[in-house]
PDB file of N, CA and C in Angstrom:
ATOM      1  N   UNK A   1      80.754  87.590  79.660  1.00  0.00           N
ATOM      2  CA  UNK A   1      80.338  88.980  79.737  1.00  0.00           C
ATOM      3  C   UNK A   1      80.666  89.651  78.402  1.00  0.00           C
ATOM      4  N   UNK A   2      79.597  90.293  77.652  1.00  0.00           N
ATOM      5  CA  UNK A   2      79.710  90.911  76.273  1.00  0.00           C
ATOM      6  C   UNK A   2      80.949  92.150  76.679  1.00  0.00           C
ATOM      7  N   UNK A   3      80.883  92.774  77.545  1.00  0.00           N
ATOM      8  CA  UNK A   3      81.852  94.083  77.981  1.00  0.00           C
ATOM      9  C   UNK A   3      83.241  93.851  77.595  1.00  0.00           C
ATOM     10  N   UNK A   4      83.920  92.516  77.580  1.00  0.00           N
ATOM     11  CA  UNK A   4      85.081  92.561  77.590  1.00  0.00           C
ATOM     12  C   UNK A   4      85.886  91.201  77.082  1.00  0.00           C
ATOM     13  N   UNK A   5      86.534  90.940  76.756  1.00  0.00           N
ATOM     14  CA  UNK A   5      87.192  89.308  76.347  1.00  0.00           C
ATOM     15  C   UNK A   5      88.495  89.181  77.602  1.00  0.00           C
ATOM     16  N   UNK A   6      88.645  87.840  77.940  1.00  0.00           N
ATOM     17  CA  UNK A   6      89.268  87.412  78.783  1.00  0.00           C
ATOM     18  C   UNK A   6      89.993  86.049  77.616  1.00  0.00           C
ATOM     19  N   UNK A   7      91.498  86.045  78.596  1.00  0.00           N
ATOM     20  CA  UNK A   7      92.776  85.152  77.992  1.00  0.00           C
ATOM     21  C   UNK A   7      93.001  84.940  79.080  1.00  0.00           C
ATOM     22  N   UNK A   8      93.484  83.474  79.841  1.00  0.00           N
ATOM     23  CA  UNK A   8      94.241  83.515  80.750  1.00  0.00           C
ATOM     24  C   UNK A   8      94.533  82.151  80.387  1.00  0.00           C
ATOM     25  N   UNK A   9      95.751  81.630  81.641  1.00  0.00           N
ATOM     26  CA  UNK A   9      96.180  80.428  81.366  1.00  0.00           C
ATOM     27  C   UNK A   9      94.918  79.501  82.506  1.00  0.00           C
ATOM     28  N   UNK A  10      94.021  80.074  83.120  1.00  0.00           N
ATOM     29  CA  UNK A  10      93.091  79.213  84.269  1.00  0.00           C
ATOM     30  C   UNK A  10      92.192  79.956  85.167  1.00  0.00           C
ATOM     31  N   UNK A  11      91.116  79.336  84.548  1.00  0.00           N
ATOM     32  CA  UNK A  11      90.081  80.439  85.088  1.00  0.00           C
ATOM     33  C   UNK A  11      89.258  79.967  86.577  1.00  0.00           C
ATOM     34  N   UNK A  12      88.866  80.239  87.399  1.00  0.00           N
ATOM     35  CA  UNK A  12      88.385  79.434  88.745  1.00  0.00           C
ATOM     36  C   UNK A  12      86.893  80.342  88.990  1.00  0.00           C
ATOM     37  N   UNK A  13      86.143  79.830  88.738  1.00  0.00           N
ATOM     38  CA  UNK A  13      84.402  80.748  89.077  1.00  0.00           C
ATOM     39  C   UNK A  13      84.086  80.158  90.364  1.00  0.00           C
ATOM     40  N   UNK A  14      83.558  80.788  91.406  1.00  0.00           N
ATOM     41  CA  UNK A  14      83.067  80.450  92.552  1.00  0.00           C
ATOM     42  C   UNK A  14      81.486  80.866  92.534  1.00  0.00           C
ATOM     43  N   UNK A  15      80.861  80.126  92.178  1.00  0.00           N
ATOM     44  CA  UNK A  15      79.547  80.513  92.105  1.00  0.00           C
ATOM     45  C   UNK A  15      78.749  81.004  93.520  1.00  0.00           C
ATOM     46  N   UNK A  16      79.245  80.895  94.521  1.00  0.00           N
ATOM     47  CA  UNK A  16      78.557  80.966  95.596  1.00  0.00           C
ATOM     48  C   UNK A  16      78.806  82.743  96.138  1.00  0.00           C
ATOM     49  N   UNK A  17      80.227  82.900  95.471  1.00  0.00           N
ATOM     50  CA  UNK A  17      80.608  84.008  95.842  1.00  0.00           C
ATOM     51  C   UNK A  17      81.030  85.259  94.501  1.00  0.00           C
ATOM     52  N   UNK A  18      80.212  84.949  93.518  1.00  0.00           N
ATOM     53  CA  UNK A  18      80.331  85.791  92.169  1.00  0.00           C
ATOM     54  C   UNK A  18      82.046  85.789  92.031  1.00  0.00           C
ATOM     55  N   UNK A  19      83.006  85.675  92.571  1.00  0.00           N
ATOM     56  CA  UNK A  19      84.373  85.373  92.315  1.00  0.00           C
ATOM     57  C   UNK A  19      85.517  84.695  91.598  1.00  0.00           C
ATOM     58  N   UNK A  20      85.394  85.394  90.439  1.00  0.00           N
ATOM     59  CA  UNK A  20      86.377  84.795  89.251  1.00  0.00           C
ATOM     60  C   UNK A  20      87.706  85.153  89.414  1.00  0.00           C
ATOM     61  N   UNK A  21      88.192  83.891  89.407  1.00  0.00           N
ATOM     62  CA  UNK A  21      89.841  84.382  89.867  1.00  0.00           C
ATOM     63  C   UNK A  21      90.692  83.573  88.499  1.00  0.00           C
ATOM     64  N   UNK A  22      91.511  85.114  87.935  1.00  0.00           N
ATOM     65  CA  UNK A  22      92.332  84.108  86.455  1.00  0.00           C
ATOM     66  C   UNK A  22      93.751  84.208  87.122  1.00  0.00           C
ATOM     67  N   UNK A  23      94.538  83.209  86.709  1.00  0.00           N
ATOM     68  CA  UNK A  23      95.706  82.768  87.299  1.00  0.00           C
ATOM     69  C   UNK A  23      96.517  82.638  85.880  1.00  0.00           C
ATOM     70  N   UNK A  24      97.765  83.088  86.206  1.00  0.00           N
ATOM     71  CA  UNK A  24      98.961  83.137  84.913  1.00  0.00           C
ATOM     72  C   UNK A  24      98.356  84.276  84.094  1.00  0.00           C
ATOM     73  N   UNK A  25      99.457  84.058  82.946  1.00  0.00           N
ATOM     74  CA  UNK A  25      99.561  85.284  81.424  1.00  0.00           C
ATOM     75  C   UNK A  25      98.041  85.461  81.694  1.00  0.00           C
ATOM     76  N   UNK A  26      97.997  86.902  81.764  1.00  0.00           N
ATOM     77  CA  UNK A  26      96.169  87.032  81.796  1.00  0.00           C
ATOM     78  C   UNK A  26      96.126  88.506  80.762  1.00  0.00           C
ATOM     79  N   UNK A  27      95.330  88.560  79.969  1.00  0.00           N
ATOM     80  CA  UNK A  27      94.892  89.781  78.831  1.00  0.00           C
ATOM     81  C   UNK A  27      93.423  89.523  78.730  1.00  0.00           C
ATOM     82  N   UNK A  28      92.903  91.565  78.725  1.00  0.00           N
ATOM     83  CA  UNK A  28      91.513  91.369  79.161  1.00  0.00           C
ATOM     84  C   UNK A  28      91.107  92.551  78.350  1.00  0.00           C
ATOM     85  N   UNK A  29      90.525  92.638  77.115  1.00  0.00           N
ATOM     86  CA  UNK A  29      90.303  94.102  76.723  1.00  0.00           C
ATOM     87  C   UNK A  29      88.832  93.997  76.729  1.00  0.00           C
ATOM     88  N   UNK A  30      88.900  95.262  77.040  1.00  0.00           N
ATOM     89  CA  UNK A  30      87.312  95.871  77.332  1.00  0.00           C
ATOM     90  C   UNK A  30      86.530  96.427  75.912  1.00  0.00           C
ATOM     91  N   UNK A  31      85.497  96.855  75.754  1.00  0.00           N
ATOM     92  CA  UNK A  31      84.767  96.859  74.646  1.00  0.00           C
ATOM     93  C   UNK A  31      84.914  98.481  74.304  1.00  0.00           C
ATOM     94  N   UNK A  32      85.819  99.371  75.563  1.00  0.00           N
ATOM     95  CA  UNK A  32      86.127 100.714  75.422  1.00  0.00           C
ATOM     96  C   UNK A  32      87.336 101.025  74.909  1.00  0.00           C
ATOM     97  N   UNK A  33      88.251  99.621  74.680  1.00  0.00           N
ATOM     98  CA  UNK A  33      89.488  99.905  73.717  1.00  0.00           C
ATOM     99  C   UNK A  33      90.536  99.655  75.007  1.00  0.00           C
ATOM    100  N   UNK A  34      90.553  99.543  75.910  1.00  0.00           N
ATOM    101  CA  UNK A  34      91.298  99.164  77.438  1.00  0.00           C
ATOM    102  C   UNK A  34      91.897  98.167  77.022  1.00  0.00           C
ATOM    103  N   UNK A  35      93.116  97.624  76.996  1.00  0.00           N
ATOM    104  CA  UNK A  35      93.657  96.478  77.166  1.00  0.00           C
ATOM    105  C   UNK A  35      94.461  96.192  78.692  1.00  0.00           C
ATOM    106  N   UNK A  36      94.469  95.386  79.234  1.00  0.00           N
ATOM    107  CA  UNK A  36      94.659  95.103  80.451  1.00  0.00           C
ATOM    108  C   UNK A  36      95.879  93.777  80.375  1.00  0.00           C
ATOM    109  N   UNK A  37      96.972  93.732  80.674  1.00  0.00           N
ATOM    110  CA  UNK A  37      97.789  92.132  80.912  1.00  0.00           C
ATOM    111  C   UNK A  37      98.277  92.528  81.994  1.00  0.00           C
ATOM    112  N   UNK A  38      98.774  91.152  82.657  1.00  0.00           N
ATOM    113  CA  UNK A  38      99.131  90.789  83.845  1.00  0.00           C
ATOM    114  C   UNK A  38     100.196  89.156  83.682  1.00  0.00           C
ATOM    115  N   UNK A  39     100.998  89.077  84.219  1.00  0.00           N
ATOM    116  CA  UNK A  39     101.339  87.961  84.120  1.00  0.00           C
ATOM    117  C   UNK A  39     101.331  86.786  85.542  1.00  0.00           C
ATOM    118  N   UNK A  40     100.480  87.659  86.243  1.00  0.00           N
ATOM    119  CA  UNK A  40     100.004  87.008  87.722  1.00  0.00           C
ATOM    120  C   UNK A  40      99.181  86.691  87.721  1.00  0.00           C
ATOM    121  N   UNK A  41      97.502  86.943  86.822  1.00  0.00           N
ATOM    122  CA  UNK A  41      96.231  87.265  86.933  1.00  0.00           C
ATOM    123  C   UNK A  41      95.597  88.294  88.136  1.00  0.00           C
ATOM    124  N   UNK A  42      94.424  87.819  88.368  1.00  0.00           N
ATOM    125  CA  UNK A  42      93.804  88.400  89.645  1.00  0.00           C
ATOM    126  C   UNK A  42      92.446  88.253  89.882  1.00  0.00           C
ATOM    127  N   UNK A  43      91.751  88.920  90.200  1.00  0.00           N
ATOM    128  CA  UNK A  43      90.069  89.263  90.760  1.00  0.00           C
ATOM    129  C   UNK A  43      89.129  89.726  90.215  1.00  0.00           C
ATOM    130  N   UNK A  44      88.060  88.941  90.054  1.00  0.00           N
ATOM    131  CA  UNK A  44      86.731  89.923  89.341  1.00  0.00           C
ATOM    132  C   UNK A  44      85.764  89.433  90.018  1.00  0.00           C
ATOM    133  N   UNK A  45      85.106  90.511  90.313  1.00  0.00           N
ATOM    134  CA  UNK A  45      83.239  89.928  90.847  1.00  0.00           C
ATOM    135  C   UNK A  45      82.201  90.393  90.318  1.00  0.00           C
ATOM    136  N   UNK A  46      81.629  89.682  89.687  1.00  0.00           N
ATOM    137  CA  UNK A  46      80.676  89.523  88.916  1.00  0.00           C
ATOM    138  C   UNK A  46      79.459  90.433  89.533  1.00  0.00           C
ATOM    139  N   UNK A  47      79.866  90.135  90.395  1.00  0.00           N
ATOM    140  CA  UNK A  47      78.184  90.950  91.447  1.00  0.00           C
ATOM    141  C   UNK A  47      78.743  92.536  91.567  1.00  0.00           C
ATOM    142  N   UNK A  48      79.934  93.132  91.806  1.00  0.00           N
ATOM    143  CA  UNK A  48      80.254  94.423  91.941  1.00  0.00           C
ATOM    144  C   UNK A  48      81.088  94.864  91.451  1.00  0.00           C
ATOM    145  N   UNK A  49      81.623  93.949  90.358  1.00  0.00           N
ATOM    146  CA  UNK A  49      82.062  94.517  88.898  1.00  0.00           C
ATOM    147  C   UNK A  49      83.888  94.888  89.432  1.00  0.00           C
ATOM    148  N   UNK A  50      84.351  94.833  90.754  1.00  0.00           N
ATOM    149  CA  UNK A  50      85.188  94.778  91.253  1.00  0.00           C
ATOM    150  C   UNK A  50      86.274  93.925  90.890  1.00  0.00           C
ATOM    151  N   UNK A  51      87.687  94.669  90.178  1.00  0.00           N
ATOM    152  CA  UNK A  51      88.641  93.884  90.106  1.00  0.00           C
ATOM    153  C   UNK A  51      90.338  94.144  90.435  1.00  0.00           C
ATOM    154  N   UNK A  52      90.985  93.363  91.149  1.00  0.00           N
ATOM    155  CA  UNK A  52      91.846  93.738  91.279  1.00  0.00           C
ATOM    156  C   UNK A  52      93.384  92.740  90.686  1.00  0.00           C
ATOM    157  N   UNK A  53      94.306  93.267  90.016  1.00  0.00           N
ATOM    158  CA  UNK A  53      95.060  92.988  88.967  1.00  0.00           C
ATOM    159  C   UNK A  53      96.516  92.900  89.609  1.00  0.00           C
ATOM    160  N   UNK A  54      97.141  92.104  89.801  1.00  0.00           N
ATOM    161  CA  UNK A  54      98.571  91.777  89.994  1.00  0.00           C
ATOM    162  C   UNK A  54      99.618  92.227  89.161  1.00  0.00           C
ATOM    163  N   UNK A  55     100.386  92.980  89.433  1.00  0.00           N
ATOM    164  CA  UNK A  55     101.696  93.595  88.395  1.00  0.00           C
ATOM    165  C   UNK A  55     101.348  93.853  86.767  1.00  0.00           C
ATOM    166  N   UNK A  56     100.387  94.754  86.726  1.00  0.00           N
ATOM    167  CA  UNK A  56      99.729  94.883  85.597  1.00  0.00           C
ATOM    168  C   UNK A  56      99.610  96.264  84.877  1.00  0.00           C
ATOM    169  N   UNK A  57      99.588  96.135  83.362  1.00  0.00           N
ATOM    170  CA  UNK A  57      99.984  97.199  82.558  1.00  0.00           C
ATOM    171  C   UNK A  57      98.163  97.298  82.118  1.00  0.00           C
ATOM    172  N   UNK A  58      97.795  98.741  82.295  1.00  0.00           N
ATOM    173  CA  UNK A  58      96.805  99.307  81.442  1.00  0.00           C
ATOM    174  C   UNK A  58      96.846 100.188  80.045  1.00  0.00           C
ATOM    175  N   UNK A  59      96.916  99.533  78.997  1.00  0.00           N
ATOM    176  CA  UNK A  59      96.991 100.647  78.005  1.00  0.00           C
ATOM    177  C   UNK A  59      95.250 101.143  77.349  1.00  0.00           C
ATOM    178  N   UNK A  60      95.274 101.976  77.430  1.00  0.00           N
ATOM    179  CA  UNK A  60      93.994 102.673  76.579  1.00  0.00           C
ATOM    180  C   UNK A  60      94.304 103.730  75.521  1.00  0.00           C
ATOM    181  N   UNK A  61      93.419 104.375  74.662  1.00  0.00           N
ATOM    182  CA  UNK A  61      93.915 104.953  73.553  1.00  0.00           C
ATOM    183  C   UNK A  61      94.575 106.309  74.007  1.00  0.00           C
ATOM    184  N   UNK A  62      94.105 106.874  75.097  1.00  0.00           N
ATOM    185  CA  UNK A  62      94.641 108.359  75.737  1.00  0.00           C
ATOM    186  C   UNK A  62      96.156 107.696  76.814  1.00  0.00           C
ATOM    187  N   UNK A  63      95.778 106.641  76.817  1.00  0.00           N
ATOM    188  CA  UNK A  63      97.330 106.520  78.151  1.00  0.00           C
ATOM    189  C   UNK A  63      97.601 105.414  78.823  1.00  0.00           C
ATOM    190  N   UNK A  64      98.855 104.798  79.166  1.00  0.00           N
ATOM    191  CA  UNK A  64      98.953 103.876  79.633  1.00  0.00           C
ATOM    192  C   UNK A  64      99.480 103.731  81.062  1.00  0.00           C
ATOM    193  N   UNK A  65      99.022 102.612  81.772  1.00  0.00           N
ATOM    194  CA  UNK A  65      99.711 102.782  83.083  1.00  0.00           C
ATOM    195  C   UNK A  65     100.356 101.430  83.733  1.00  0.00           C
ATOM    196  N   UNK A  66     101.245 101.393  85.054  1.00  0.00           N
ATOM    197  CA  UNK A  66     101.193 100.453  85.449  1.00  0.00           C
ATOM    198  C   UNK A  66     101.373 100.303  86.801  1.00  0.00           C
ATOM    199  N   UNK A  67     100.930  99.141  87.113  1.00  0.00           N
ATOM    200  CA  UNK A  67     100.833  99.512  89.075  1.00  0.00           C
ATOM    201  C   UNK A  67     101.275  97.720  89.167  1.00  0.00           C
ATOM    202  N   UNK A  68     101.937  97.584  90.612  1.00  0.00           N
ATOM    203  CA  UNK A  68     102.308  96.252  91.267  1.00  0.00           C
ATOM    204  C   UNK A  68     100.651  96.016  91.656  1.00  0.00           C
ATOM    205  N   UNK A  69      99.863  96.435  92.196  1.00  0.00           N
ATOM    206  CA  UNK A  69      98.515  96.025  92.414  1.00  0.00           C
ATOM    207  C   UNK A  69      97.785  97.191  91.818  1.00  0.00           C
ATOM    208  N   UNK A  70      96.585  96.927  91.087  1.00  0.00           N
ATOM    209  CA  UNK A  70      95.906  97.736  90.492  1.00  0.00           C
ATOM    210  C   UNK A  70      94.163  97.078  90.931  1.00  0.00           C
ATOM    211  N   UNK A  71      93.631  98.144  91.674  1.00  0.00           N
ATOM    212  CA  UNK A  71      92.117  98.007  91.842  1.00  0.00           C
ATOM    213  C   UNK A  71      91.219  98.980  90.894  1.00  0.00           C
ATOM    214  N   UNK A  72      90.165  97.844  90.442  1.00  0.00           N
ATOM    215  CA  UNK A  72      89.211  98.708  89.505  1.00  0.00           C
ATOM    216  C   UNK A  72      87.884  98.515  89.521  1.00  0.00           C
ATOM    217  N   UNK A  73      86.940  99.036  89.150  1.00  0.00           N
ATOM    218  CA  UNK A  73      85.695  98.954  89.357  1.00  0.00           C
ATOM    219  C   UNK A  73      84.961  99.591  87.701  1.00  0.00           C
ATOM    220  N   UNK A  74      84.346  98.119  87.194  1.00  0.00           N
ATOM    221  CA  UNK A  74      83.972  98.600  85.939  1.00  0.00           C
ATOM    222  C   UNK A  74      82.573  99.678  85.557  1.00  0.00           C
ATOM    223  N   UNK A  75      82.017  98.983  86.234  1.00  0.00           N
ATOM    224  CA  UNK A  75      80.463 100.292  86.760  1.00  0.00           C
ATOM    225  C   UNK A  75      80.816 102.018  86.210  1.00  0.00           C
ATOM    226  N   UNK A  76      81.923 102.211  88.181  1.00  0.00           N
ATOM    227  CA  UNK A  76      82.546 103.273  88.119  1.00  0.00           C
ATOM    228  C   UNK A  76      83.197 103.771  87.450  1.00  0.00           C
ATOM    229  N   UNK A  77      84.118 103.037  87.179  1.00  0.00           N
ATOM    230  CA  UNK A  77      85.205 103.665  85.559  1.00  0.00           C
ATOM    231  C   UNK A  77      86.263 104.417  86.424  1.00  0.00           C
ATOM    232  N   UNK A  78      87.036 103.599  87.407  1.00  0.00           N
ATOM    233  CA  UNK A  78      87.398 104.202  88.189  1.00  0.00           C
ATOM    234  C   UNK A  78      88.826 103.117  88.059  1.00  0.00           C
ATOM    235  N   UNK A  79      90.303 103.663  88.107  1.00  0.00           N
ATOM    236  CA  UNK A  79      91.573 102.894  88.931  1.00  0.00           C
ATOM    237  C   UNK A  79      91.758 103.371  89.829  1.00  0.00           C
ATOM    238  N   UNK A  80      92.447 102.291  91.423  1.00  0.00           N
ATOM    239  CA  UNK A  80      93.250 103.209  92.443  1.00  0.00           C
ATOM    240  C   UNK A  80      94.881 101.887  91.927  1.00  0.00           C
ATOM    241  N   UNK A  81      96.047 102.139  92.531  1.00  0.00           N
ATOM    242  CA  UNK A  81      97.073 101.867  92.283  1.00  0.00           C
ATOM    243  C   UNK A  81      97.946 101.722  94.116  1.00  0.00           C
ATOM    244  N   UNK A  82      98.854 100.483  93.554  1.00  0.00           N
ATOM    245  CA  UNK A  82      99.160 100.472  94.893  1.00  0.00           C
ATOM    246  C   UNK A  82     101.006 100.267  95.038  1.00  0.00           C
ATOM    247  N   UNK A  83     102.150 100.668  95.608  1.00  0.00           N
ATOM    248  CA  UNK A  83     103.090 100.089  95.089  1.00  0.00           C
ATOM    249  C   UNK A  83     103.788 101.267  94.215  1.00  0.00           C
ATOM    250  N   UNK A  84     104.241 100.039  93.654  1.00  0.00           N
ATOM    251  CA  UNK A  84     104.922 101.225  92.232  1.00  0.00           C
ATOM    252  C   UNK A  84     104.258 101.318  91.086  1.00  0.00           C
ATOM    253  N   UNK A  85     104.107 102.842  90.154  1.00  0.00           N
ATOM    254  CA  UNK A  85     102.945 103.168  90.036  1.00  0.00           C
ATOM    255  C   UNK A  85     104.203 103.876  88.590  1.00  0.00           C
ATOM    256  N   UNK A  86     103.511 103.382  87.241  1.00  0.00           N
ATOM    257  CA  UNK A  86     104.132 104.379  85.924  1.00  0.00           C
ATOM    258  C   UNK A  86     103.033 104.884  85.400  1.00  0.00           C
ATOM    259  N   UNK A  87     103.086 106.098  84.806  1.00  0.00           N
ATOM    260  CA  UNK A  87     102.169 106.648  84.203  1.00  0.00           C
ATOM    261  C   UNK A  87     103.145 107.194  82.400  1.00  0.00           C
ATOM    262  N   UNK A  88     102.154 106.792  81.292  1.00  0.00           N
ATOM    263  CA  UNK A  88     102.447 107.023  80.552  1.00  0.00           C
ATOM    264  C   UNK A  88     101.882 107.173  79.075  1.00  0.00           C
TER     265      UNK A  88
END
C-alpha cells in the first residue's frame, strides 16, 4: 500500500479475509507524517482500512499518544483508545 510503510518482525496476509496480521517490534508510518510502533503488532484490513494496535505509541507532528489497545480506521482518520490512555 503506497499510504504507508510497514516494519515488523512477521507479517501473516489472509487472502480470503483481507486480514493482515503483523506480529512483534511493529513501526508503520503513514504518508501524513504518523508514526505508529507497537511491540505486540496487530490488525489491518485491507477491505475497511480497519486497524487495531496492541500497546502502542502514536506520534504525529501536532501530538502524541498512547493506548494498551488502540482502534483506527484509515479512510476515517479517526482513533478510539482502550485501557490506559496518555496523551501528549
Amino acid at each position: 500500500n503506497p499510504e504507508y510503510t510497514l516494519g515488523c518482525k512477521q507479517l501473516i496476509y489472509h487472502t480470503q479475509t483481507k486480514l493482515a496480521e503483523f506480529e512483534g517490534d511493529t513501526k508503520i508510518i503513514t504518508k501524513e507524517g504518523e508514526t505508529i510502533t507497537t511491540p505486540l503488532g496487530g490488525t489491518y484490513n485491507t477491505a475497511t482500512k480497519d486497524a487495531l494496535f496492541r500497546q502502542a505509541t502514536v506520534d504525529a507532528p501536532d501530538y502524541s499518544l498512547y493506548g494498551h489497545l488502540i482502534k483506527a480506521n484509515q479512510d476515517k482518520k479517526y482513533y478510539t483508545i482502550d485501557g490506559q490512555i496518555e496523551f501528549f
